[in-house]
C-alpha cells in the first residue's frame, strides 16, 4: 500500500509568490494533518481534517495560509503571498484516528 | 511551560551502550504517548507507543511511562550507529486531539 504522497518535494520561490503544496493520504484514513517543521520551533500542527472537514486550524500562522480537502484522497496547503519566514519543511500526515500518524516525505520550501 | 519538553542533545553514546531519551509533558490528563524516529532529511516514523504506567518492550526499545511524574522515556539497548537520528516524543492530550510533539533529541551512536 502506498504511503502518504506529497508534492512537490522541493520548492524554491521568491517572496510574494503563491505556493501550493499537495497531499494524498493513505486510503481509508479519515484524518489528515498538516505540520510545519523548523529548527527553531520543531514540528508544529497547522491544521487537521477529519472526514474532509477542517476541525482545528488554530495553528495556521496567519491569513496568508489556507488549506482545503475537497475529497478523501486530496488536500492542499496554500501560502499566498509567501515570505522568507515561511521557509520550512511541510509534512502531511494521515491517520485512522488522531493517534498513530503516518507522515509523507515532506515538502521543503525555500522562499527567497 | 512548553507542552512537551525534550533535551535537544546531541546525546552521544558508544556503540553497544544503552541510550536513554527523556520527555516531560505538561497536561496531566494526557493519555497516549509516542516515540517517533526521524533520520536527517527524512520524515518521522513511529517506533513505540505506550498508554499505561510502566514499561513496554519491543526488541531493543523500551518505553517507560510515569504519569504521576508526567514523564516518559525511551531506552535503546545495544545502540547501533544506525540508531543515530532525532527522536521525537509526542503526546495525545485529553479528547480526540492531534499529537503534540517535542522538539526532539538528537542521538549520535559512535562506532
Short mmCIF file of N, CA, C and O in Angstrom, two decimals, chain B residues 33-86:
data_model
loop_
_atom_site.label_atom_id
_atom_site.label_comp_id
_atom_site.label_asym_id
_atom_site.label_seq_id
_atom_site.Cartn_x
_atom_site.Cartn_y
_atom_site.Cartn_z
N UNK B 33 1.10 8.18 24.48
CA UNK B 33 2.45 8.72 24.34
C UNK B 33 3.18 7.92 23.27
O UNK B 33 3.04 6.69 23.20
N UNK B 34 3.95 8.64 22.48
CA UNK B 34 4.56 8.03 21.31
C UNK B 34 6.01 8.50 21.16
O UNK B 34 6.35 9.62 21.53
N UNK B 35 6.80 7.62 20.59
CA UNK B 35 8.17 7.98 20.19
C UNK B 35 8.29 7.80 18.68
O UNK B 35 7.96 6.72 18.15
N UNK B 36 8.73 8.87 18.02
CA UNK B 36 8.99 8.83 16.60
C UNK B 36 10.49 9.00 16.38
O UNK B 36 11.15 9.75 17.08
N UNK B 37 10.99 8.34 15.38
CA UNK B 37 12.39 8.48 14.97
C UNK B 37 12.43 9.22 13.64
O UNK B 37 11.66 8.93 12.73
N UNK B 38 13.34 10.18 13.54
CA UNK B 38 13.48 10.95 12.31
C UNK B 38 14.94 11.02 11.90
O UNK B 38 15.76 11.65 12.58
N UNK B 39 15.25 10.36 10.81
CA UNK B 39 16.59 10.47 10.25
C UNK B 39 16.71 11.80 9.53
O UNK B 39 15.72 12.38 9.07
N UNK B 40 17.94 12.28 9.42
CA UNK B 40 18.19 13.57 8.81
C UNK B 40 17.64 13.62 7.39
O UNK B 40 17.92 12.75 6.56
N UNK B 41 16.81 14.61 7.12
CA UNK B 41 16.24 14.78 5.79
C UNK B 41 15.06 13.88 5.49
O UNK B 41 14.57 13.88 4.35
N UNK B 42 14.62 13.12 6.48
CA UNK B 42 13.51 12.19 6.27
C UNK B 42 12.32 12.59 7.15
O UNK B 42 12.37 13.54 7.91
N UNK B 43 11.24 11.84 7.02
CA UNK B 43 10.04 12.12 7.79
C UNK B 43 10.03 11.30 9.08
O UNK B 43 10.70 10.26 9.18
N UNK B 44 9.28 11.74 10.08
CA UNK B 44 9.19 10.97 11.32
C UNK B 44 8.49 9.64 11.09
O UNK B 44 7.53 9.55 10.31
N UNK B 45 8.96 8.60 11.79
CA UNK B 45 8.31 7.30 11.73
C UNK B 45 8.09 6.80 13.15
O UNK B 45 8.95 6.94 14.03
N UNK B 46 6.92 6.21 13.38
CA UNK B 46 6.56 5.75 14.71
C UNK B 46 7.36 4.50 15.07
O UNK B 46 7.44 3.55 14.29
N UNK B 47 7.96 4.52 16.27
CA UNK B 47 8.69 3.33 16.72
C UNK B 47 8.09 2.72 17.98
O UNK B 47 8.22 1.51 18.21
N UNK B 48 7.45 3.54 18.83
CA UNK B 48 6.89 2.99 20.06
C UNK B 48 5.67 3.80 20.47
O UNK B 48 5.62 5.01 20.27
N UNK B 49 4.72 3.13 21.09
CA UNK B 49 3.59 3.80 21.72
C UNK B 49 3.40 3.19 23.10
O UNK B 49 3.71 2.01 23.32
N UNK B 50 2.91 3.99 24.04
CA UNK B 50 2.66 3.49 25.40
C UNK B 50 1.48 4.24 25.97
O UNK B 50 1.34 5.45 25.77
N UNK B 51 0.61 3.51 26.66
CA UNK B 51 -0.64 4.10 27.12
C UNK B 51 -0.83 4.00 28.63
O UNK B 51 -1.65 4.72 29.20
N UNK B 52 -0.12 3.08 29.28
CA UNK B 52 -0.32 2.90 30.72
C UNK B 52 1.03 2.94 31.43
O UNK B 52 2.08 2.71 30.83
N UNK B 53 0.97 3.23 32.71
CA UNK B 53 2.19 3.32 33.50
C UNK B 53 3.00 2.03 33.44
O UNK B 53 2.45 0.93 33.37
N UNK B 54 4.32 2.19 33.44
CA UNK B 54 5.19 1.03 33.44
C UNK B 54 6.07 1.00 32.21
O UNK B 54 6.33 2.02 31.60
N UNK B 55 6.53 -0.18 31.89
CA UNK B 55 7.44 -0.39 30.78
C UNK B 55 6.76 -1.15 29.66
O UNK B 55 5.91 -2.01 29.89
N UNK B 56 7.18 -0.85 28.45
CA UNK B 56 6.73 -1.60 27.28
C UNK B 56 7.96 -1.87 26.42
O UNK B 56 8.66 -0.94 26.05
N UNK B 57 8.20 -3.13 26.14
CA UNK B 57 9.41 -3.51 25.41
C UNK B 57 9.08 -3.98 24.00
O UNK B 57 8.08 -4.68 23.77
N UNK B 58 9.93 -3.59 23.05
CA UNK B 58 9.79 -4.05 21.66
C UNK B 58 11.19 -4.16 21.09
O UNK B 58 11.79 -3.15 20.70
N UNK B 59 11.71 -5.38 21.09
CA UNK B 59 13.07 -5.59 20.60
C UNK B 59 14.07 -4.87 21.47
O UNK B 59 14.09 -5.02 22.69
N UNK B 60 14.90 -4.03 20.84
CA UNK B 60 15.91 -3.29 21.61
C UNK B 60 15.35 -2.04 22.27
O UNK B 60 16.06 -1.35 23.00
N UNK B 61 14.09 -1.72 22.02
CA UNK B 61 13.48 -0.49 22.51
C UNK B 61 12.58 -0.79 23.72
O UNK B 61 11.82 -1.76 23.72
N UNK B 62 12.68 0.08 24.73
CA UNK B 62 11.78 0.03 25.88
C UNK B 62 11.24 1.42 26.14
O UNK B 62 12.03 2.36 26.30
N UNK B 63 9.94 1.56 26.16
CA UNK B 63 9.32 2.83 26.54
C UNK B 63 8.88 2.73 27.99
O UNK B 63 8.39 1.69 28.43
N UNK B 64 9.07 3.80 28.74
CA UNK B 64 8.70 3.84 30.14
C UNK B 64 7.80 5.04 30.37
O UNK B 64 8.10 6.14 29.89
N UNK B 65 6.71 4.83 31.12
CA UNK B 65 5.76 5.91 31.39
C UNK B 65 5.51 6.02 32.88
O UNK B 65 5.24 5.02 33.55
N UNK B 66 5.56 7.25 33.38
CA UNK B 66 5.22 7.55 34.77
C UNK B 66 4.28 8.75 34.75
O UNK B 66 4.73 9.89 34.65
N UNK B 67 3.00 8.48 34.80
CA UNK B 67 2.02 9.56 34.70
C UNK B 67 2.04 10.48 35.90
O UNK B 67 1.77 11.67 35.79
N UNK B 68 2.36 9.94 37.08
CA UNK B 68 2.41 10.79 38.29
C UNK B 68 3.48 11.86 38.14
O UNK B 68 3.30 13.00 38.57
N UNK B 69 4.59 11.50 37.53
CA UNK B 69 5.69 12.44 37.33
C UNK B 69 5.61 13.13 35.98
O UNK B 69 6.46 13.97 35.67
N UNK B 70 4.64 12.74 35.15
CA UNK B 70 4.45 13.32 33.82
C UNK B 70 5.73 13.18 33.00
O UNK B 70 6.27 14.17 32.46
N UNK B 71 6.18 11.96 32.94
CA UNK B 71 7.50 11.66 32.39
C UNK B 71 7.40 10.40 31.54
O UNK B 71 6.80 9.41 31.93
N UNK B 72 8.01 10.45 30.37
CA UNK B 72 8.07 9.28 29.50
C UNK B 72 9.49 9.19 28.96
O UNK B 72 10.12 10.22 28.67
N UNK B 73 9.99 7.98 28.85
CA UNK B 73 11.36 7.81 28.37
C UNK B 73 11.44 6.68 27.36
O UNK B 73 10.53 5.85 27.25
N UNK B 74 12.52 6.68 26.62
CA UNK B 74 12.81 5.64 25.64
C UNK B 74 14.23 5.15 25.89
O UNK B 74 15.15 5.96 25.90
N UNK B 75 14.35 3.84 26.09
CA UNK B 75 15.67 3.24 26.23
C UNK B 75 15.97 2.43 24.98
O UNK B 75 15.11 1.68 24.49
N UNK B 76 17.19 2.59 24.47
CA UNK B 76 17.63 1.81 23.33
C UNK B 76 18.82 0.99 23.79
O UNK B 76 19.88 1.53 24.12
N UNK B 77 18.63 -0.33 23.84
CA UNK B 77 19.71 -1.21 24.27
C UNK B 77 20.59 -1.56 23.08
O UNK B 77 20.15 -1.53 21.92
N UNK B 78 21.86 -1.89 23.38
CA UNK B 78 22.80 -2.29 22.33
C UNK B 78 22.74 -1.29 21.16
O UNK B 78 22.50 -1.67 20.00
N UNK B 79 22.95 -0.03 21.48
CA UNK B 79 22.84 1.03 20.46
C UNK B 79 23.75 0.77 19.27
O UNK B 79 24.90 0.31 19.43
N UNK B 80 23.23 1.04 18.10
CA UNK B 80 23.96 0.86 16.85
C UNK B 80 24.12 2.21 16.14
O UNK B 80 23.28 3.10 16.31
N UNK B 81 25.15 2.36 15.33
CA UNK B 81 25.28 3.62 14.57
C UNK B 81 24.02 3.94 13.75
O UNK B 81 23.69 5.12 13.57
N UNK B 82 23.30 2.91 13.32
CA UNK B 82 22.07 3.14 12.55
C UNK B 82 20.94 3.72 13.40
O UNK B 82 19.92 4.15 12.86
N UNK B 83 21.13 3.75 14.72
CA UNK B 83 20.14 4.38 15.60
C UNK B 83 20.35 5.89 15.67
O UNK B 83 19.52 6.60 16.26
N UNK B 84 21.43 6.39 15.10
CA UNK B 84 21.70 7.83 15.11
C UNK B 84 20.60 8.55 14.34
O UNK B 84 20.41 8.33 13.15
N UNK B 85 19.87 9.39 15.05
CA UNK B 85 18.70 10.07 14.48
C UNK B 85 18.19 11.05 15.53
O UNK B 85 18.71 11.12 16.64
N UNK B 86 17.16 11.78 15.18
CA UNK B 86 16.44 12.60 16.15
C UNK B 86 15.21 11.85 16.61
O UNK B 86 14.47 11.31 15.78
#
